[in-house]
PDB file of C-alpha atoms and ligand atoms in Angstrom:
ATOM      1  CA  UNK A1322     131.975 -96.241  73.512  1.00 65.00           C
ATOM      2  CA  UNK A1323     129.317 -97.961  71.368  1.00 70.00           C
ATOM      3  CA  UNK A1324     129.477 -97.590  67.569  1.00 80.00           C
ATOM      4  CA  UNK A1325     127.256 -94.779  66.293  1.00 93.00           C
ATOM      5  CA  UNK A1326     123.848 -95.841  65.030  1.00 98.00           C
ATOM      6  CA  UNK A1327     123.653 -95.928  61.211  1.00 98.00           C
ATOM      7  CA  UNK A1328     120.550 -94.168  59.929  1.00 98.00           C
ATOM      8  CA  UNK A1329     119.375 -94.992  56.405  1.00 98.00           C
ATOM      9  CA  UNK A1330     116.502 -93.188  54.734  1.00 98.00           C
ATOM     10  CA  UNK A1331     115.097 -95.234  51.883  1.00 98.00           C
ATOM     11  CA  UNK A1332     113.085 -94.219  48.843  1.00 98.00           C
ATOM     12  CA  UNK A1333     114.692 -90.868  48.024  1.00 98.00           C
ATOM     13  CA  UNK A1334     113.560 -89.729  44.564  1.00 98.00           C
ATOM     14  CA  UNK A1335     114.631 -86.107  44.163  1.00 98.00           C
ATOM     15  CA  UNK A1336     117.733 -83.972  44.558  1.00 98.00           C
ATOM     16  CA  UNK A1337     115.915 -81.592  46.930  1.00 98.00           C
ATOM     17  CA  UNK A1338     115.017 -84.472  49.195  1.00 98.00           C
ATOM     18  CA  UNK A1339     118.556 -85.841  49.003  1.00 98.00           C
ATOM     19  CA  UNK A1340     119.905 -82.459  50.138  1.00 98.00           C
ATOM     20  CA  UNK A1341     117.343 -82.261  52.965  1.00 98.00           C
ATOM     21  CA  UNK A1342     118.166 -85.816  54.124  1.00 98.00           C
ATOM     22  CA  UNK A1343     121.884 -85.028  54.222  1.00 98.00           C
ATOM     23  CA  UNK A1344     121.182 -81.809  56.143  1.00 98.00           C
ATOM     24  CA  UNK A1345     119.048 -83.775  58.615  1.00 98.00           C
ATOM     25  CA  UNK A1346     122.066 -85.954  59.475  1.00 98.00           C
ATOM     26  CA  UNK A1347     121.339 -89.313  57.837  1.00 98.00           C
ATOM     27  CA  UNK A1348     124.260 -91.679  57.138  1.00 98.00           C
ATOM     28  CA  UNK A1349     122.853 -93.481  54.096  1.00 98.00           C
ATOM     29  CA  UNK A1350     120.189 -92.979  51.458  1.00 98.00           C
ATOM     30  CA  UNK A1351     118.407 -95.713  49.545  1.00 98.00           C
ATOM     31  CA  UNK A1352     117.328 -95.284  45.921  1.00 98.00           C
ATOM     32  CA  UNK A1353     114.705 -97.782  44.730  1.00 98.00           C
ATOM     33  CA  UNK A1354     115.124 -99.289  41.279  1.00 98.00           C
ATOM     34  CA  UNK A1355     112.069-101.528  41.064  1.00 98.00           C
ATOM     35  CA  UNK A1356     109.244-100.530  38.750  1.00 97.00           C
ATOM     36  CA  UNK A1357     106.403-101.635  41.053  1.00 96.00           C
ATOM     37  CA  UNK A1358     107.630 -99.353  43.850  1.00 98.00           C
ATOM     38  CA  UNK A1359     106.043 -95.919  44.359  1.00 98.00           C
ATOM     39  CA  UNK A1360     109.660 -94.825  45.015  1.00 98.00           C
ATOM     40  CA  UNK A1361     111.082 -96.162  41.747  1.00 98.00           C
ATOM     41  CA  UNK A1362     113.753 -94.102  40.021  1.00 98.00           C
ATOM     42  CA  UNK A1363     114.971 -94.806  36.481  1.00 98.00           C
ATOM     43  CA  UNK A1364     118.571 -95.641  35.580  1.00 98.00           C
ATOM     44  CA  UNK A1365     119.088 -92.088  34.305  1.00 97.00           C
ATOM     45  CA  UNK A1366     117.751 -90.581  37.523  1.00 98.00           C
ATOM     46  CA  UNK A1367     119.849 -93.025  39.559  1.00 98.00           C
ATOM     47  CA  UNK A1368     123.027 -91.828  37.866  1.00 98.00           C
ATOM     48  CA  UNK A1369     122.316 -88.204  38.820  1.00 98.00           C
ATOM     49  CA  UNK A1370     121.313 -89.022  42.385  1.00 98.00           C
ATOM     50  CA  UNK A1371     124.343 -91.264  43.024  1.00 98.00           C
ATOM     51  CA  UNK A1372     126.679 -88.575  41.665  1.00 98.00           C
ATOM     52  CA  UNK A1373     125.033 -85.933  43.822  1.00 98.00           C
ATOM     53  CA  UNK A1374     125.370 -88.150  46.916  1.00 98.00           C
ATOM     54  CA  UNK A1375     129.024 -89.075  46.340  1.00 98.00           C
ATOM     55  CA  UNK A1376     131.328 -87.863  49.124  1.00 98.00           C
ATOM     56  CA  UNK A1377     128.375 -86.428  51.073  1.00 98.00           C
ATOM     57  CA  UNK A1378     126.424 -89.497  52.158  1.00 98.00           C
ATOM     58  CA  UNK A1379     126.590 -93.243  51.421  1.00 98.00           C
ATOM     59  CA  UNK A1380     124.293 -94.282  48.597  1.00 98.00           C
ATOM     60  CA  UNK A1381     122.524 -97.600  48.269  1.00 98.00           C
ATOM     61  CA  UNK A1382     120.537 -98.854  45.272  1.00 98.00           C
ATOM     62  CA  UNK A1383     117.753-101.271  46.197  1.00 98.00           C
ATOM     63  CA  UNK A1384     117.129-104.065  43.661  1.00 98.00           C
ATOM     64  CA  UNK A1385     114.745-107.015  43.694  1.00 98.00           C
ATOM     65  CA  UNK A1386     116.105-110.268  42.235  1.00 98.00           C
ATOM     66  CA  UNK A1387     118.144-108.442  39.565  1.00 98.00           C
ATOM     67  CA  UNK A1388     119.593-110.190  36.518  1.00 98.00           C
ATOM     68  CA  UNK A1389     123.273-109.806  35.666  1.00 97.00           C
ATOM     69  CA  UNK A1390     122.741-106.976  33.199  1.00 98.00           C
ATOM     70  CA  UNK A1391     120.805-104.922  35.742  1.00 98.00           C
ATOM     71  CA  UNK A1392     123.548-105.500  38.347  1.00 98.00           C
ATOM     72  CA  UNK A1393     126.231-104.410  35.859  1.00 98.00           C
ATOM     73  CA  UNK A1394     124.275-101.317  34.795  1.00 98.00           C
ATOM     74  CA  UNK A1395     123.734-100.206  38.399  1.00 98.00           C
ATOM     75  CA  UNK A1396     127.281-101.063  39.561  1.00 98.00           C
ATOM     76  CA  UNK A1397     128.679 -98.918  36.730  1.00 98.00           C
ATOM     77  CA  UNK A1398     127.001 -95.883  38.296  1.00 98.00           C
ATOM     78  CA  UNK A1399     129.253 -96.262  41.356  1.00 98.00           C
ATOM     79  CA  UNK A1400     126.900 -96.555  44.340  1.00 98.00           C
ATOM     80  CA  UNK A1401     128.477 -97.377  47.710  1.00 98.00           C
ATOM     81  CA  UNK A1402     126.055-100.252  48.263  1.00 98.00           C
ATOM     82  CA  UNK A1403     123.596-102.478  46.452  1.00 98.00           C
ATOM     83  CA  UNK A1404     120.717-103.789  48.575  1.00 98.00           C
ATOM     84  CA  UNK A1405     119.170-107.069  47.462  1.00 98.00           C
ATOM     85  CA  UNK A1406     115.556-107.121  48.593  1.00 98.00           C
ATOM     86  CA  UNK A1407     114.151-110.142  46.794  1.00 97.00           C
ATOM     87  CA  UNK A1408     114.308-113.938  47.076  1.00 97.00           C
ATOM     88  CA  UNK A1409     118.046-114.092  46.241  1.00 98.00           C
ATOM     89  CA  UNK A1410     119.758-117.198  47.675  1.00 98.00           C
ATOM     90  CA  UNK A1411     123.074-117.004  49.582  1.00 98.00           C
ATOM     91  CA  UNK A1412     124.793-118.343  46.435  1.00 98.00           C
ATOM     92  CA  UNK A1413     123.230-115.610  44.281  1.00 98.00           C
ATOM     93  CA  UNK A1414     124.177-112.921  46.822  1.00 98.00           C
ATOM     94  CA  UNK A1415     127.773-114.148  46.690  1.00 98.00           C
ATOM     95  CA  UNK A1416     127.889-114.088  42.907  1.00 98.00           C
ATOM     96  CA  UNK A1417     126.275-110.623  42.624  1.00 98.00           C
ATOM     97  CA  UNK A1418     128.782-109.311  45.174  1.00 98.00           C
ATOM     98  CA  UNK A1419     131.692-110.702  43.161  1.00 97.00           C
ATOM     99  CA  UNK A1420     130.309-109.463  39.866  1.00 96.00           C
ATOM    100  CA  UNK A1421     129.335-105.965  41.034  1.00 97.00           C
ATOM    101  CA  UNK A1422     132.407-105.213  43.123  1.00 96.00           C
ATOM    102  CA  UNK A1423     130.086-103.200  45.364  1.00 97.00           C
ATOM    103  CA  UNK A1424     129.296-103.866  49.018  1.00 98.00           C
ATOM    104  CA  UNK A1425     126.056-105.765  49.465  1.00 98.00           C
ATOM    105  CA  UNK A1426     123.222-105.354  51.942  1.00 98.00           C
ATOM    106  CA  UNK A1427     120.949-108.400  51.978  1.00 98.00           C
ATOM    107  CA  UNK A1428     117.430-107.675  53.200  1.00 98.00           C
ATOM    108  CA  UNK A1429     115.655-110.599  54.827  1.00 98.00           C
ATOM    109  CA  UNK A1430     111.946-110.884  55.634  1.00 98.00           C
ATOM    110  CA  UNK A1431     111.193-111.779  59.248  1.00 98.00           C
ATOM    111  CA  UNK A1432     107.868-113.185  60.370  1.00 97.00           C
ATOM    112  CA  UNK A1433     108.683-116.344  62.295  1.00 97.00           C
ATOM    113  CA  UNK A1434     111.405-118.282  64.133  1.00 96.00           C
ATOM    114  CA  UNK A1435     112.148-120.158  60.866  1.00 97.00           C
ATOM    115  CA  UNK A1436     113.050-116.849  59.225  1.00 97.00           C
ATOM    116  CA  UNK A1437     115.523-116.115  62.024  1.00 98.00           C
ATOM    117  CA  UNK A1438     117.194-119.467  61.367  1.00 97.00           C
ATOM    118  CA  UNK A1439     117.975-118.397  57.770  1.00 97.00           C
ATOM    119  CA  UNK A1440     119.902-115.272  58.725  1.00 98.00           C
ATOM    120  CA  UNK A1441     123.301-116.855  59.520  1.00 98.00           C
ATOM    121  CA  UNK A1442     123.785-118.245  55.989  1.00 98.00           C
ATOM    122  CA  UNK A1443     123.298-114.773  54.505  1.00 98.00           C
ATOM    123  CA  UNK A1444     125.513-113.079  57.114  1.00 98.00           C
ATOM    124  CA  UNK A1445     128.405-115.164  55.750  1.00 98.00           C
ATOM    125  CA  UNK A1446     128.080-113.834  52.189  1.00 98.00           C
ATOM    126  CA  UNK A1447     126.714-110.282  52.536  1.00 98.00           C
ATOM    127  CA  UNK A1448     128.544-107.248  53.879  1.00 98.00           C
ATOM    128  CA  UNK A1449     125.525-106.205  55.898  1.00 98.00           C
ATOM    129  CA  UNK A1450     122.155-107.673  56.863  1.00 98.00           C
ATOM    130  CA  UNK A1451     118.871-105.730  56.987  1.00 98.00           C
ATOM    131  CA  UNK A1452     115.981-107.400  58.794  1.00 98.00           C
ATOM    132  CA  UNK A1453     112.597-106.258  57.492  1.00 98.00           C
ATOM    133  CA  UNK A1454     108.976-107.291  58.050  1.00 98.00           C
ATOM    134  CA  UNK A1455     107.798-110.264  55.998  1.00 98.00           C
ATOM    135  CA  UNK A1456     105.180-109.000  53.523  1.00 97.00           C
ATOM    136  CA  UNK A1457     101.636-110.339  53.793  1.00 94.00           C
ATOM    137  CA  UNK A1458     100.678-112.981  51.208  1.00 93.00           C
ATOM    138  CA  UNK A1459      99.626-111.255  47.987  1.00 94.00           C
ATOM    139  CA  UNK A1460     101.639-108.070  48.646  1.00 96.00           C
ATOM    140  CA  UNK A1461     102.758-106.532  45.342  1.00 94.00           C
ATOM    141  CA  UNK A1462     106.294-105.808  46.522  1.00 97.00           C
ATOM    142  CA  UNK A1463     108.712-107.298  49.078  1.00 97.00           C
ATOM    143  CA  UNK A1464     109.460-104.125  51.038  1.00 97.00           C
ATOM    144  CA  UNK A1465     108.492-100.543  51.741  1.00 97.00           C
ATOM    145  CA  UNK A1466     105.095-101.597  53.073  1.00 97.00           C
ATOM    146  CA  UNK A1467     105.124 -99.788  56.411  1.00 97.00           C
ATOM    147  CA  UNK A1468     104.582-103.011  58.377  1.00 97.00           C
ATOM    148  CA  UNK A1469     106.608-103.907  61.446  1.00 97.00           C
ATOM    149  CA  UNK A1470     107.299-107.372  62.848  1.00 98.00           C
ATOM    150  CA  UNK A1471     107.491-108.817  66.339  1.00 98.00           C
ATOM    151  CA  UNK A1472     110.916-107.633  67.505  1.00 98.00           C
ATOM    152  CA  UNK A1473     110.934-110.322  70.232  1.00 98.00           C
ATOM    153  CA  UNK A1474     111.720-112.865  67.479  1.00 98.00           C
ATOM    154  CA  UNK A1475     115.202-111.330  67.330  1.00 98.00           C
ATOM    155  CA  UNK A1476     115.991-112.669  70.797  1.00 97.00           C
ATOM    156  CA  UNK A1477     116.716-116.015  69.076  1.00 97.00           C
ATOM    157  CA  UNK A1478     119.274-114.512  66.672  1.00 97.00           C
ATOM    158  CA  UNK A1479     122.979-115.320  67.173  1.00 97.00           C
ATOM    159  CA  UNK A1480     124.191-112.208  69.060  1.00 96.00           C
ATOM    160  CA  UNK A1481     127.409-112.105  67.009  1.00 97.00           C
ATOM    161  CA  UNK A1482     125.375-111.197  63.896  1.00 97.00           C
ATOM    162  CA  UNK A1483     125.049-107.434  63.500  1.00 97.00           C
ATOM    163  CA  UNK A1484     122.079-106.170  61.543  1.00 98.00           C
ATOM    164  CA  UNK A1485     120.088-103.118  60.557  1.00 98.00           C
ATOM    165  CA  UNK A1486     116.402-103.014  61.457  1.00 98.00           C
ATOM    166  CA  UNK A1487     113.542-101.901  59.223  1.00 98.00           C
ATOM    167  CA  UNK A1488     109.837-102.438  58.796  1.00 98.00           C
ATOM    168  CA  UNK A1489     107.242 -99.892  59.849  1.00 98.00           C
ATOM    169  CA  UNK A1490     109.676 -97.593  61.656  1.00 98.00           C
ATOM    170  CA  UNK A1491     108.366 -94.080  62.294  1.00 98.00           C
ATOM    171  CA  UNK A1492     109.385 -91.006  64.301  1.00 98.00           C
ATOM    172  CA  UNK A1493     107.040 -92.298  67.036  1.00 98.00           C
ATOM    173  CA  UNK A1494     108.355 -95.854  67.437  1.00 98.00           C
ATOM    174  CA  UNK A1495     112.024 -95.552  66.442  1.00 98.00           C
ATOM    175  CA  UNK A1496     113.360 -94.769  69.940  1.00 98.00           C
ATOM    176  CA  UNK A1497     111.610 -97.818  71.377  1.00 98.00           C
ATOM    177  CA  UNK A1498     112.954 -99.966  68.507  1.00 98.00           C
ATOM    178  CA  UNK A1499     116.521 -98.811  69.081  1.00 98.00           C
ATOM    179  CA  UNK A1500     116.311 -99.393  72.843  1.00 97.00           C
ATOM    180  CA  UNK A1501     114.561-102.771  72.632  1.00 97.00           C
ATOM    181  CA  UNK A1502     116.405-104.314  69.661  1.00 97.00           C
ATOM    182  CA  UNK A1503     119.838-102.655  69.758  1.00 97.00           C
ATOM    183  CA  UNK A1504     120.474-102.785  65.987  1.00 98.00           C
ATOM    184  CA  UNK A1505     123.665-101.461  64.354  1.00 98.00           C
ATOM    185  CA  UNK A1506     121.438 -99.299  62.179  1.00 98.00           C
ATOM    186  CA  UNK A1507     117.885 -98.480  61.209  1.00 98.00           C
ATOM    187  CA  UNK A1508     116.111 -97.923  57.909  1.00 98.00           C
ATOM    188  CA  UNK A1509     112.734 -96.382  57.145  1.00 98.00           C
ATOM    189  CA  UNK A1510     110.587 -95.369  54.220  1.00 98.00           C
ATOM    190  CA  UNK A1511     106.754 -95.350  54.498  1.00 98.00           C
ATOM    191  CA  UNK A1512     106.736 -93.881  58.004  1.00 98.00           C
ATOM    192  CA  UNK A1513     108.424 -90.756  56.650  1.00 98.00           C
ATOM    193  CA  UNK A1514     105.817 -90.119  53.944  1.00 98.00           C
ATOM    194  CA  UNK A1515     102.529 -88.256  53.634  1.00 98.00           C
ATOM    195  CA  UNK A1516     101.455 -90.483  50.702  1.00 97.00           C
ATOM    196  CA  UNK A1517     103.141 -93.487  49.037  1.00 97.00           C
ATOM    197  CA  UNK A1518     106.437 -92.226  47.621  1.00 97.00           C
ATOM    198  CA  UNK A1519     106.048 -88.689  48.984  1.00 98.00           C
ATOM    199  CA  UNK A1520     108.658 -88.092  51.715  1.00 98.00           C
ATOM    200  CA  UNK A1521     108.290 -85.306  54.244  1.00 98.00           C
ATOM    201  CA  UNK A1522     111.359 -83.439  55.477  1.00 98.00           C
ATOM    202  CA  UNK A1523     109.914 -82.750  58.939  1.00 98.00           C
ATOM    203  CA  UNK A1524     109.233 -86.483  59.430  1.00 98.00           C
ATOM    204  CA  UNK A1525     112.784 -87.339  58.308  1.00 98.00           C
ATOM    205  CA  UNK A1526     114.228 -84.792  60.758  1.00 98.00           C
ATOM    206  CA  UNK A1527     112.078 -86.060  63.650  1.00 98.00           C
ATOM    207  CA  UNK A1528     112.976 -89.689  62.837  1.00 98.00           C
ATOM    208  CA  UNK A1529     116.711 -89.006  62.932  1.00 98.00           C
ATOM    209  CA  UNK A1530     116.478 -86.839  66.058  1.00 98.00           C
ATOM    210  CA  UNK A1531     114.438 -89.434  67.969  1.00 98.00           C
ATOM    211  CA  UNK A1532     116.658 -92.318  66.839  1.00 98.00           C
ATOM    212  CA  UNK A1533     119.891 -90.625  67.884  1.00 97.00           C
ATOM    213  CA  UNK A1534     118.437 -89.543  71.232  1.00 96.00           C
ATOM    214  CA  UNK A1535     117.691 -93.192  72.058  1.00 96.00           C
ATOM    215  CA  UNK A1536     121.271 -94.431  71.771  1.00 94.00           C
TER     216      UNK A1536
HETATM  217  O1  LIG B2159     110.247 -99.113  49.232  1.00 63.93           O
HETATM  218  C1  LIG B2159     109.802 -99.903  48.392  1.00 63.93           C
HETATM  219  O2  LIG B2159     108.827 -99.613  47.683  1.00 63.93           O
HETATM  220  C2  LIG B2159     110.420-101.247  48.218  1.00 63.93           C
HETATM  221  C3  LIG B2159     109.926-102.073  47.213  1.00 63.93           C
HETATM  222  C4  LIG B2159     110.502-103.308  46.998  1.00 63.93           C
HETATM  223  C5  LIG B2159     111.559-103.734  47.766  1.00 63.93           C
HETATM  224  C6  LIG B2159     112.063-102.925  48.776  1.00 63.93           C
HETATM  225  C7  LIG B2159     111.499-101.680  49.033  1.00 63.93           C
HETATM  226  N1  LIG B2159     111.979-100.885  50.048  1.00 63.93           N
HETATM  227  C8  LIG B2159     113.223-101.190  50.688  1.00 63.93           C
HETATM  228  C9  LIG B2159     113.530-100.658  52.007  1.00 63.93           C
HETATM  229  O3  LIG B2159     114.712-100.778  52.393  1.00 63.93           O
HETATM  230  C10 LIG B2159     112.508-100.106  52.951  1.00 63.93           C
HETATM  231  O4  LIG B2159     113.063 -99.013  53.617  1.00 63.93           O
HETATM  232  C11 LIG B2159     112.161-101.182  53.996  1.00 63.93           C
HETATM  233  O5  LIG B2159     111.492-102.217  53.328  1.00 63.93           O
HETATM  234  C12 LIG B2159     111.244-100.628  55.103  1.00 63.93           C
HETATM  235  O6  LIG B2159     110.126-100.039  54.547  1.00 63.93           O
HETATM  236  P1  LIG B2159     109.003 -99.350  55.475  1.00 63.93           P
HETATM  237  O7  LIG B2159     108.352-100.437  56.266  1.00 63.93           O
HETATM  238  O8  LIG B2159     108.087 -98.724  54.494  1.00 63.93           O
HETATM  239  O9  LIG B2159     109.684 -98.347  56.353  1.00 63.93           O
END
């Protein structure tokens, strides 16, 4: 039997939404700690959310090119995962992983065949890979933009590399994404919102239902 699909809902900001996401059957939640994100949560809020998630759902804190003090501060809160969503090199991913003692998801922007060629080096140093859409030039943040990429690019990826898929996933397109791409997991944010940073429980429920029905 195939491994179950991992469903991650990113950009959770409140305890009510955390509870609703757990009830909807997600496997992981992402908490954004990046001030330019409409989903940003402070260190104090992160501590409460991670504690509330513990033992109920896997928690992941999303950071963009963090310095060592930020990594240490977040790792001390005890999340299950740290997701690196910036221009971190494989060497930097390796050193953050060693320093934090927390499993690492490395998010990589995909927009061309050259981007696919970079993935293997990161798969060697991260615990999990997340393939996301490459932001347009001038975008004010590297993720959570609601843009998808051409999934056919993934046909060139080494099939032994498992990855999670993100970028513009919605309740409407997630089944097609799961069937066409066959990722180990999926991750979504904007497509589950009614305004930037405002998640909707019905959209989260429909996303998870449609994703699981496609496996
Ligand atoms: O969500 C953000 O605002 C964000 C900002 C900076 C870096 C990463 C960010 N999100 C991380 C995620 O894992 C998103 O779920 C992923 O990029 C997909 O987003 P979307 O296309 O909006 O579903």
